PDB file of C-alpha atoms in Angstrom:
ATOM      1  CA  MET A   1     -13.351  46.483 -44.034  1.00 61.00           C
ATOM      2  CA  ALA A   2     -11.451  44.621 -41.305  1.00 71.00           C
ATOM      3  CA  TRP A   3     -14.239  45.295 -38.791  1.00 77.00           C
ATOM      4  CA  GLY A   4     -16.739  43.791 -41.214  1.00 83.00           C
ATOM      5  CA  LEU A   5     -14.768  40.530 -41.301  1.00 87.00           C
ATOM      6  CA  LEU A   6     -14.656  40.178 -37.508  1.00 92.00           C
ATOM      7  CA  PRO A   7     -17.675  37.805 -37.456  1.00 93.00           C
ATOM      8  CA  ALA A   8     -15.587  35.260 -39.374  1.00 94.00           C
ATOM      9  CA  TYR A   9     -12.825  35.631 -36.770  1.00 94.00           C
ATOM     10  CA  TRP A  10     -15.181  35.081 -33.833  1.00 95.00           C
ATOM     11  CA  LYS A  11     -16.828  32.171 -35.652  1.00 95.00           C
ATOM     12  CA  ALA A  12     -13.418  30.484 -35.841  1.00 94.00           C
ATOM     13  CA  LEU A  13     -13.369  30.688 -32.030  1.00 94.00           C
ATOM     14  CA  GLY A  14     -16.922  29.382 -31.698  1.00 92.00           C
ATOM     15  CA  ALA A  15     -15.882  26.534 -29.381  1.00 92.00           C
ATOM     16  CA  VAL A  16     -14.509  29.039 -26.835  1.00 95.00           C
ATOM     17  CA  PRO A  17     -16.980  30.703 -24.414  1.00 95.00           C
ATOM     18  CA  PRO A  18     -17.601  34.392 -25.266  1.00 96.00           C
ATOM     19  CA  LEU A  19     -16.418  35.627 -21.852  1.00 96.00           C
ATOM     20  CA  GLU A  20     -13.089  33.855 -22.288  1.00 97.00           C
ATOM     21  CA  ILE A  21     -12.693  35.328 -25.786  1.00 96.00           C
ATOM     22  CA  LEU A  22     -13.463  38.786 -24.392  1.00 96.00           C
ATOM     23  CA  CYS A  23     -10.853  38.432 -21.652  1.00 97.00           C
ATOM     24  CA  HIS A  24      -8.185  37.444 -24.163  1.00 96.00           C
ATOM     25  CA  ARG A  25      -9.255  40.314 -26.398  1.00 95.00           C
ATOM     26  CA  VAL A  26      -8.786  42.747 -23.512  1.00 96.00           C
ATOM     27  CA  VAL A  27      -5.438  41.379 -22.300  1.00 96.00           C
ATOM     28  CA  TRP A  28      -3.767  41.081 -25.704  1.00 96.00           C
ATOM     29  CA  SER A  29      -5.191  44.415 -26.912  1.00 94.00           C
ATOM     30  CA  ALA A  30      -3.751  46.133 -23.861  1.00 94.00           C
ATOM     31  CA  GLY A  31      -0.364  44.482 -24.390  1.00 94.00           C
ATOM     32  CA  PHE A  32      -0.276  45.506 -28.051  1.00 92.00           C
ATOM     33  CA  LEU A  33      -1.341  49.096 -27.273  1.00 92.00           C
ATOM     34  CA  TRP A  34       1.317  49.419 -24.570  1.00 93.00           C
ATOM     35  CA  LEU A  35       3.879  48.314 -27.156  1.00 92.00           C
ATOM     36  CA  VAL A  36       2.572  50.798 -29.737  1.00 88.00           C
ATOM     37  CA  THR A  37       2.632  53.617 -27.180  1.00 91.00           C
ATOM     38  CA  LEU A  38       6.166  52.651 -26.142  1.00 90.00           C
ATOM     39  CA  ILE A  39       7.334  52.841 -29.766  1.00 88.00           C
ATOM     40  CA  LEU A  40       5.358  55.844 -30.999  1.00 83.00           C
ATOM     41  CA  GLY A  41       5.053  57.836 -27.798  1.00 83.00           C
ATOM     42  CA  GLY A  42       1.930  59.373 -26.341  1.00 83.00           C
ATOM     43  CA  TRP A  43       2.887  59.142 -22.681  1.00 90.00           C
ATOM     44  CA  GLY A  44       2.137  62.837 -22.189  1.00 91.00           C
ATOM     45  CA  GLU A  45      -1.500  62.226 -23.104  1.00 90.00           C
ATOM     46  CA  VAL A  46      -1.588  59.171 -20.823  1.00 92.00           C
ATOM     47  CA  ARG A  47      -0.190  61.176 -17.889  1.00 93.00           C
ATOM     48  CA  ARG A  48      -2.652  64.030 -18.546  1.00 92.00           C
ATOM     49  CA  ALA A  49      -5.589  61.626 -18.439  1.00 91.00           C
ATOM     50  CA  LEU A  50      -4.388  59.902 -15.278  1.00 92.00           C
ATOM     51  CA  ALA A  51      -3.854  63.237 -13.515  1.00 93.00           C
ATOM     52  CA  SER A  52      -7.494  64.275 -13.970  1.00 93.00           C
ATOM     53  CA  SER A  53     -10.184  62.603 -11.867  1.00 92.00           C
ATOM     54  CA  ARG A  54     -12.791  63.647 -14.465  1.00 92.00           C
ATOM     55  CA  LEU A  55     -10.878  61.991 -17.299  1.00 92.00           C
ATOM     56  CA  ARG A  56     -10.205  58.879 -15.210  1.00 93.00           C
ATOM     57  CA  GLY A  57     -13.922  58.569 -14.500  1.00 93.00           C
ATOM     58  CA  ALA A  58     -14.848  59.109 -18.151  1.00 91.00           C
ATOM     59  CA  LEU A  59     -12.336  56.516 -19.343  1.00 91.00           C
ATOM     60  CA  LEU A  60     -13.524  54.012 -16.743  1.00 94.00           C
ATOM     61  CA  LEU A  61     -17.101  54.494 -17.957  1.00 94.00           C
ATOM     62  CA  GLY A  62     -15.826  54.137 -21.520  1.00 90.00           C
ATOM     63  CA  SER A  63     -14.063  50.885 -20.631  1.00 93.00           C
ATOM     64  CA  LEU A  64     -17.298  49.432 -19.203  1.00 95.00           C
ATOM     65  CA  LEU A  65     -19.272  50.488 -22.280  1.00 93.00           C
ATOM     66  CA  ILE A  66     -16.779  49.144 -24.805  1.00 91.00           C
ATOM     67  CA  GLY A  67     -16.216  45.957 -22.791  1.00 93.00           C
ATOM     68  CA  GLY A  68     -19.956  45.283 -22.704  1.00 95.00           C
ATOM     69  CA  ASN A  69     -20.244  46.069 -26.417  1.00 93.00           C
ATOM     70  CA  TRP A  70     -17.391  43.680 -27.284  1.00 94.00           C
ATOM     71  CA  PHE A  71     -18.890  40.882 -25.184  1.00 96.00           C
ATOM     72  CA  LEU A  72     -22.370  41.219 -26.693  1.00 96.00           C
ATOM     73  CA  TYR A  73     -20.939  41.311 -30.214  1.00 96.00           C
ATOM     74  CA  ILE A  74     -18.881  38.133 -29.706  1.00 96.00           C
ATOM     75  CA  TRP A  75     -21.826  36.348 -28.065  1.00 97.00           C
ATOM     76  CA  ALA A  76     -24.248  37.405 -30.815  1.00 96.00           C
ATOM     77  CA  VAL A  77     -21.959  36.245 -33.628  1.00 95.00           C
ATOM     78  CA  ASN A  78     -21.573  32.791 -32.111  1.00 94.00           C
ATOM     79  CA  ALA A  79     -25.307  32.632 -31.295  1.00 94.00           C
ATOM     80  CA  GLU A  80     -26.103  32.904 -35.038  1.00 94.00           C
ATOM     81  CA  ARG A  81     -27.219  36.554 -34.777  1.00 94.00           C
ATOM     82  CA  VAL A  82     -24.740  38.151 -37.213  1.00 94.00           C
ATOM     83  CA  LEU A  83     -27.593  39.784 -39.134  1.00 90.00           C
ATOM     84  CA  GLU A  84     -28.774  41.598 -36.023  1.00 92.00           C
ATOM     85  CA  THR A  85     -25.244  42.832 -35.270  1.00 93.00           C
ATOM     86  CA  SER A  86     -25.062  44.342 -38.755  1.00 90.00           C
ATOM     87  CA  LEU A  87     -28.391  46.067 -38.132  1.00 88.00           C
ATOM     88  CA  GLY A  88     -26.953  47.519 -34.916  1.00 88.00           C
ATOM     89  CA  TYR A  89     -23.926  49.008 -36.627  1.00 86.00           C
ATOM     90  CA  TYR A  90     -26.059  50.434 -39.440  1.00 84.00           C
ATOM     91  CA  MET A  91     -28.075  52.158 -36.718  1.00 83.00           C
ATOM     92  CA  ASN A  92     -25.028  53.386 -34.792  1.00 82.00           C
ATOM     93  CA  PRO A  93     -24.357  56.631 -36.731  1.00 77.00           C
ATOM     94  CA  LEU A  94     -28.024  57.538 -36.455  1.00 77.00           C
ATOM     95  CA  VAL A  95     -27.939  56.998 -32.680  1.00 83.00           C
ATOM     96  CA  ASN A  96     -24.806  59.183 -32.626  1.00 78.00           C
ATOM     97  CA  VAL A  97     -26.879  61.992 -34.135  1.00 76.00           C
ATOM     98  CA  LEU A  98     -29.526  61.623 -31.406  1.00 79.00           C
ATOM     99  CA  LEU A  99     -26.960  61.592 -28.595  1.00 81.00           C
ATOM    100  CA  GLY A 100     -25.280  64.628 -30.103  1.00 78.00           C
ATOM    101  CA  ARG A 101     -28.606  66.441 -29.898  1.00 77.00           C
ATOM    102  CA  VAL A 102     -29.396  65.299 -26.349  1.00 78.00           C
ATOM    103  CA  PHE A 103     -25.987  65.675 -24.678  1.00 79.00           C
ATOM    104  CA  PHE A 104     -24.109  68.221 -26.782  1.00 75.00           C
ATOM    105  CA  GLY A 105     -26.935  70.455 -27.990  1.00 78.00           C
ATOM    106  CA  GLU A 106     -26.159  69.747 -31.638  1.00 73.00           C
ATOM    107  CA  ARG A 107     -28.943  70.731 -34.016  1.00 77.00           C
ATOM    108  CA  LEU A 108     -30.656  68.031 -36.049  1.00 72.00           C
ATOM    109  CA  ARG A 109     -30.851  68.922 -39.719  1.00 77.00           C
ATOM    110  CA  ARG A 110     -33.916  67.792 -41.659  1.00 80.00           C
ATOM    111  CA  GLY A 111     -32.046  64.984 -43.387  1.00 79.00           C
ATOM    112  CA  GLN A 112     -30.693  63.683 -40.071  1.00 75.00           C
ATOM    113  CA  LEU A 113     -34.142  63.817 -38.504  1.00 80.00           C
ATOM    114  CA  ALA A 114     -35.586  61.883 -41.450  1.00 84.00           C
ATOM    115  CA  ALA A 115     -32.800  59.287 -41.201  1.00 79.00           C
ATOM    116  CA  VAL A 116     -33.435  58.749 -37.479  1.00 79.00           C
ATOM    117  CA  ALA A 117     -37.193  58.452 -38.113  1.00 85.00           C
ATOM    118  CA  LEU A 118     -36.592  55.805 -40.794  1.00 85.00           C
ATOM    119  CA  ALA A 119     -34.357  53.829 -38.415  1.00 81.00           C
ATOM    120  CA  ALA A 120     -37.016  53.996 -35.689  1.00 83.00           C
ATOM    121  CA  ALA A 121     -39.625  52.786 -38.187  1.00 87.00           C
ATOM    122  CA  GLY A 122     -37.371  49.861 -39.094  1.00 83.00           C
ATOM    123  CA  VAL A 123     -36.961  48.795 -35.473  1.00 83.00           C
ATOM    124  CA  LEU A 124     -40.706  49.112 -34.881  1.00 84.00           C
ATOM    125  CA  ASN A 125     -41.467  47.038 -37.980  1.00 83.00           C
ATOM    126  CA  LEU A 126     -39.166  44.203 -36.895  1.00 79.00           C
ATOM    127  CA  THR A 127     -40.676  44.258 -33.405  1.00 79.00           C
ATOM    128  CA  VAL A 128     -44.238  44.017 -34.735  1.00 77.00           C
ATOM    129  CA  GLY A 129     -43.719  42.026 -37.927  1.00 74.00           C
ATOM    130  CA  TYR A 130     -41.174  39.526 -36.651  1.00 67.00           C
ATOM    131  CA  GLY A 131     -42.557  39.414 -33.137  1.00 76.00           C
ATOM    132  CA  ARG A 132     -39.257  40.107 -31.440  1.00 78.00           C
ATOM    133  CA  PHE A 133     -37.639  43.357 -30.358  1.00 86.00           C
ATOM    134  CA  PRO A 134     -34.145  43.525 -31.961  1.00 88.00           C
ATOM    135  CA  TRP A 135     -32.488  44.100 -28.612  1.00 93.00           C
ATOM    136  CA  ILE A 136     -29.030  43.004 -29.748  1.00 94.00           C
ATOM    137  CA  ALA A 137     -29.012  45.600 -32.530  1.00 90.00           C
ATOM    138  CA  VAL A 138     -30.345  48.336 -30.249  1.00 91.00           C
ATOM    139  CA  VAL A 139     -27.931  47.603 -27.375  1.00 94.00           C
ATOM    140  CA  LEU A 140     -24.932  47.422 -29.734  1.00 94.00           C
ATOM    141  CA  ALA A 141     -25.911  50.710 -31.398  1.00 90.00           C
ATOM    142  CA  VAL A 142     -26.655  52.548 -28.149  1.00 91.00           C
ATOM    143  CA  SER A 143     -23.625  51.226 -26.222  1.00 92.00           C
ATOM    144  CA  PHE A 144     -21.173  52.085 -29.006  1.00 87.00           C
ATOM    145  CA  ALA A 145     -22.767  55.500 -29.547  1.00 85.00           C
ATOM    146  CA  ALA A 146     -22.658  56.149 -25.790  1.00 88.00           C
ATOM    147  CA  TYR A 147     -19.002  55.108 -25.803  1.00 88.00           C
ATOM    148  CA  GLY A 148     -18.356  57.617 -28.585  1.00 83.00           C
ATOM    149  CA  ALA A 149     -20.162  60.340 -26.633  1.00 85.00           C
ATOM    150  CA  VAL A 150     -18.082  59.619 -23.523  1.00 87.00           C
ATOM    151  CA  ARG A 151     -14.879  59.739 -25.562  1.00 83.00           C
ATOM    152  CA  LYS A 152     -15.975  63.006 -27.202  1.00 80.00           C
ATOM    153  CA  ALA A 153     -16.571  64.542 -23.784  1.00 83.00           C
ATOM    154  CA  ALA A 154     -13.261  63.221 -22.417  1.00 84.00           C
ATOM    155  CA  ARG A 155     -11.198  64.575 -25.351  1.00 83.00           C
ATOM    156  CA  VAL A 156      -8.418  62.006 -25.061  1.00 85.00           C
ATOM    157  CA  ALA A 157      -6.561  60.869 -28.188  1.00 83.00           C
ATOM    158  CA  ALA A 158      -7.665  57.542 -29.673  1.00 80.00           C
ATOM    159  CA  VAL A 159      -4.691  55.294 -28.873  1.00 84.00           C
ATOM    160  CA  PRO A 160      -3.871  56.605 -25.353  1.00 88.00           C
ATOM    161  CA  GLY A 161      -7.580  56.548 -24.524  1.00 87.00           C
ATOM    162  CA  LEU A 162      -8.085  52.961 -25.691  1.00 87.00           C
ATOM    163  CA  LEU A 163      -4.865  51.967 -23.916  1.00 92.00           C
ATOM    164  CA  LEU A 164      -6.167  53.244 -20.574  1.00 93.00           C
ATOM    165  CA  GLU A 165      -9.646  51.792 -21.154  1.00 91.00           C
ATOM    166  CA  THR A 166      -8.367  48.303 -21.933  1.00 93.00           C
ATOM    167  CA  THR A 167      -5.812  48.481 -19.110  1.00 95.00           C
ATOM    168  CA  ALA A 168      -8.647  49.197 -16.659  1.00 95.00           C
ATOM    169  CA  LEU A 169     -10.250  45.914 -17.734  1.00 96.00           C
ATOM    170  CA  VAL A 170      -7.035  43.866 -17.569  1.00 97.00           C
ATOM    171  CA  PRO A 171      -7.081  42.954 -13.822  1.00 97.00           C
ATOM    172  CA  PRO A 172     -10.500  41.200 -13.852  1.00 96.00           C
ATOM    173  CA  ALA A 173      -9.866  39.748 -17.330  1.00 97.00           C
ATOM    174  CA  LEU A 174      -6.428  38.389 -16.436  1.00 97.00           C
ATOM    175  CA  GLY A 175      -7.676  37.122 -13.084  1.00 97.00           C
ATOM    176  CA  TYR A 176     -10.466  35.198 -14.795  1.00 97.00           C
ATOM    177  CA  LEU A 177      -8.075  33.701 -17.363  1.00 96.00           C
ATOM    178  CA  LEU A 178      -5.630  32.631 -14.642  1.00 96.00           C
ATOM    179  CA  TRP A 179      -8.501  31.023 -12.732  1.00 96.00           C
ATOM    180  CA  LEU A 180      -9.623  29.155 -15.861  1.00 95.00           C
ATOM    181  CA  GLY A 181      -6.068  27.947 -16.445  1.00 92.00           C
ATOM    182  CA  SER A 182      -5.597  26.748 -12.865  1.00 93.00           C
ATOM    183  CA  ALA A 183      -8.928  24.897 -13.010  1.00 92.00           C
ATOM    184  CA  GLY A 184      -8.022  23.256 -16.313  1.00 90.00           C
ATOM    185  CA  LEU A 185     -10.980  24.921 -18.034  1.00 91.00           C
ATOM    186  CA  GLY A 186      -9.211  27.415 -20.274  1.00 90.00           C
ATOM    187  CA  ALA A 187      -8.905  27.015 -24.039  1.00 92.00           C
ATOM    188  CA  PHE A 188      -5.519  28.750 -24.181  1.00 92.00           C
ATOM    189  CA  GLY A 189      -3.069  25.896 -24.831  1.00 88.00           C
ATOM    190  CA  PRO A 190      -5.262  22.804 -24.366  1.00 88.00           C
ATOM    191  CA  ALA A 191      -7.493  23.713 -27.335  1.00 87.00           C
ATOM    192  CA  GLY A 192      -4.544  23.495 -29.715  1.00 91.00           C
ATOM    193  CA  ALA A 193      -2.071  25.818 -31.399  1.00 93.00           C
ATOM    194  CA  GLY A 194      -4.643  27.216 -33.853  1.00 94.00           C
ATOM    195  CA  VAL A 195      -7.131  28.338 -31.211  1.00 95.00           C
ATOM    196  CA  THR A 196      -4.325  29.652 -28.995  1.00 95.00           C
ATOM    197  CA  ALA A 197      -2.943  31.740 -31.869  1.00 95.00           C
ATOM    198  CA  LEU A 198      -6.411  33.109 -32.617  1.00 96.00           C
ATOM    199  CA  LEU A 199      -6.889  34.087 -28.965  1.00 95.00           C
ATOM    200  CA  VAL A 200      -3.588  35.973 -28.990  1.00 94.00           C
ATOM    201  CA  GLY A 201      -4.478  37.490 -32.353  1.00 94.00           C
ATOM    202  CA  ALA A 202      -7.732  38.847 -30.926  1.00 93.00           C
ATOM    203  CA  GLY A 203      -5.686  41.763 -29.612  1.00 90.00           C
ATOM    204  CA  LEU A 204      -4.372  42.580 -33.084  1.00 89.00           C
ATOM    205  CA  ALA A 205      -7.804  42.029 -34.653  1.00 89.00           C
ATOM    206  CA  THR A 206      -9.122  44.654 -32.240  1.00 84.00           C
ATOM    207  CA  SER A 207      -6.306  47.203 -32.255  1.00 83.00           C
ATOM    208  CA  LEU A 208      -5.048  47.262 -35.838  1.00 82.00           C
ATOM    209  CA  PRO A 209      -8.390  48.352 -37.386  1.00 79.00           C
ATOM    210  CA  LEU A 210      -8.650  51.065 -34.731  1.00 72.00           C
ATOM    211  CA  LEU A 211      -5.160  52.356 -35.536  1.00 71.00           C
ATOM    212  CA  GLY A 212      -5.980  52.294 -39.248  1.00 68.00           C
ATOM    213  CA  PHE A 213      -9.195  54.196 -38.577  1.00 62.00           C
ATOM    214  CA  ALA A 214      -7.382  56.810 -36.484  1.00 57.00           C
ATOM    215  CA  HIS A 215      -4.786  57.149 -39.255  1.00 55.00           C
ATOM    216  CA  GLY A 216      -7.430  57.527 -41.964  1.00 55.00           C
ATOM    217  CA  VAL A 217      -9.607  60.025 -40.081  1.00 48.00           C
ATOM    218  CA  GLY A 218      -6.746  62.504 -40.073  1.00 50.00           C
ATOM    219  CA  ARG A 219      -6.350  62.261 -43.858  1.00 59.00           C
ATOM    220  CA  LEU A 220      -9.901  61.933 -45.204  1.00 54.00           C
ATOM    221  CA  ARG A 221     -12.879  64.250 -45.242  1.00 55.00           C
ATOM    222  CA  LEU A 222     -15.292  63.469 -42.411  1.00 47.00           C
ATOM    223  CA  THR A 223     -18.046  63.059 -44.997  1.00 50.00           C
ATOM    224  CA  THR A 224     -15.991  60.323 -46.646  1.00 55.00           C
ATOM    225  CA  VAL A 225     -15.372  58.677 -43.284  1.00 54.00           C
ATOM    226  CA  GLY A 226     -19.103  58.839 -42.531  1.00 55.00           C
ATOM    227  CA  VAL A 227     -19.935  56.967 -45.729  1.00 59.00           C
ATOM    228  CA  LEU A 228     -17.094  54.445 -45.324  1.00 64.00           C
ATOM    229  CA  GLN A 229     -18.295  53.436 -41.847  1.00 70.00           C
ATOM    230  CA  PHE A 230     -21.224  51.614 -43.463  1.00 76.00           C
ATOM    231  CA  ILE A 231     -18.871  49.174 -45.227  1.00 79.00           C
ATOM    232  CA  ALA A 232     -18.352  47.016 -42.103  1.00 84.00           C
ATOM    233  CA  PRO A 233     -22.051  46.317 -41.386  1.00 86.00           C
ATOM    234  CA  SER A 234     -22.580  45.669 -45.111  1.00 85.00           C
ATOM    235  CA  ILE A 235     -19.909  42.968 -45.041  1.00 88.00           C
ATOM    236  CA  ALA A 236     -21.404  41.514 -41.851  1.00 90.00           C
ATOM    237  CA  PHE A 237     -24.842  41.531 -43.476  1.00 90.00           C
ATOM    238  CA  CYS A 238     -23.523  39.556 -46.472  1.00 90.00           C
ATOM    239  CA  LEU A 239     -21.771  37.097 -44.163  1.00 93.00           C
ATOM    240  CA  GLY A 240     -24.915  36.559 -42.085  1.00 92.00           C
ATOM    241  CA  VAL A 241     -27.220  35.987 -45.063  1.00 91.00           C
ATOM    242  CA  PHE A 242     -24.976  34.316 -47.652  1.00 92.00           C
ATOM    243  CA  ALA A 243     -22.174  32.648 -45.663  1.00 93.00           C
ATOM    244  CA  TYR A 244     -23.972  31.594 -42.485  1.00 93.00           C
ATOM    245  CA  GLY A 245     -27.488  31.158 -43.865  1.00 93.00           C
ATOM    246  CA  GLU A 246     -29.285  33.133 -41.169  1.00 92.00           C
ATOM    247  CA  PRO A 247     -33.032  33.583 -41.824  1.00 89.00           C
ATOM    248  CA  PHE A 248     -33.923  36.723 -43.752  1.00 88.00           C
ATOM    249  CA  THR A 249     -37.691  37.184 -43.584  1.00 86.00           C
ATOM    250  CA  ARG A 250     -39.969  39.781 -45.153  1.00 87.00           C
ATOM    251  CA  ALA A 251     -39.935  41.638 -41.826  1.00 85.00           C
ATOM    252  CA  HIS A 252     -36.123  41.733 -42.024  1.00 86.00           C
ATOM    253  CA  LEU A 253     -36.340  43.017 -45.594  1.00 89.00           C
ATOM    254  CA  VAL A 254     -38.674  45.899 -44.662  1.00 88.00           C
ATOM    255  CA  THR A 255     -36.563  46.767 -41.611  1.00 86.00           C
ATOM    256  CA  PHE A 256     -33.291  46.785 -43.523  1.00 88.00           C
ATOM    257  CA  ALA A 257     -34.957  48.774 -46.320  1.00 90.00           C
ATOM    258  CA  CYS A 258     -35.880  51.417 -43.723  1.00 88.00           C
ATOM    259  CA  ILE A 259     -32.369  51.404 -42.281  1.00 84.00           C
ATOM    260  CA  TRP A 260     -30.701  51.523 -45.698  1.00 88.00           C
ATOM    261  CA  SER A 261     -32.979  54.392 -46.716  1.00 89.00           C
ATOM    262  CA  GLY A 262     -32.050  56.229 -43.522  1.00 83.00           C
ATOM    263  CA  VAL A 263     -28.362  55.572 -44.168  1.00 80.00           C
ATOM    264  CA  ALA A 264     -28.700  56.871 -47.752  1.00 83.00           C
ATOM    265  CA  VAL A 265     -30.454  60.040 -46.573  1.00 83.00           C
ATOM    266  CA  PHE A 266     -27.855  60.498 -43.826  1.00 77.00           C
ATOM    267  CA  ALA A 267     -24.892  60.054 -46.192  1.00 76.00           C
ATOM    268  CA  LEU A 268     -26.281  62.166 -49.053  1.00 80.00           C
ATOM    269  CA  GLU A 269     -27.306  64.957 -46.727  1.00 75.00           C
ATOM    270  CA  GLY A 270     -23.785  64.981 -45.278  1.00 71.00           C
ATOM    271  CA  VAL A 271     -22.274  65.235 -48.756  1.00 70.00           C
ATOM    272  CA  VAL A 272     -24.589  68.124 -49.721  1.00 75.00           C
ATOM    273  CA  VAL A 273     -23.836  70.051 -46.515  1.00 71.00           C
ATOM    274  CA  ALA A 274     -20.084  69.516 -46.946  1.00 67.00           C
ATOM    275  CA  ARG A 275     -20.175  70.847 -50.516  1.00 72.00           C
ATOM    276  CA  ARG A 276     -22.069  73.960 -49.460  1.00 70.00           C
ATOM    277  CA  ARG A 277     -19.433  74.933 -46.925  1.00 62.00           C
ATOM    278  CA  PRO A 278     -17.038  77.573 -48.232  1.00 57.00           C
ATOM    279  CA  VAL A 279     -13.524  76.400 -48.944  1.00 49.00           C
ATOM    280  CA  PRO A 280     -11.106  78.316 -46.685  1.00 49.00           C
ATOM    281  CA  SER A 281      -8.803  80.619 -48.590  1.00 46.00           C
ATOM    282  CA  HIS A 282      -5.068  80.510 -47.981  1.00 44.00           C
ATOM    283  CA  PRO A 283      -2.931  83.658 -47.928  1.00 46.00           C
TER     284      PRO A 283
END
């Protein structure tokens, strides 16, 4: 749910340039994750990742993907494109299925194939009917799915992995913020206590939902997690249409109907498959 409310957070920082918001998000996220790792441990996983050139390369690629995804999301929200961001995150699980097939040889079940086809039809409809390719939605979906694929291949735990990914982005982010401050262009401080607090809080707004997600994944069925992941784009959709008054045309309606149908097929098929699996017996 917290991820679904992020558009409201970025809207509150609408007077701050997206790149500056991103840099604060990176710096304060890294600081918070270092603190969490210091308290809870996880240094063994950090050392293991740093000792492997393959894992270092994968995490660096992951940092570029997630950094680009974060920047585009912040920019899109403050460019009045919240509706398109919600479309992107509805599409994300379906893109995950495609990448799983392409890069990990995972078989596509009939329901998954139908869901992906419905999503593709939705994108095509918006391109033709609305006259504009929904590039924000597609780039958000593909970049986040690619990030997930990289993390799957790297096999590094969630918190240590995100710690190293954000830390890799800290030098350029911090350098840019220091330059802004020295030039008198930064919002941190001069924009007032409220904006400054929100910029610091961007780290918590990023990291706390991730920690909650990592905590929940270990305690819930993956089918349940798969269904719950559609809550965030649903909240963003409601914010875009009802709170921010973004245009919702007939082309949008048909596209979202295709996506929602694909999501329903995807979720129901996952539930059916999970119920068919035999329950392991315990001695």
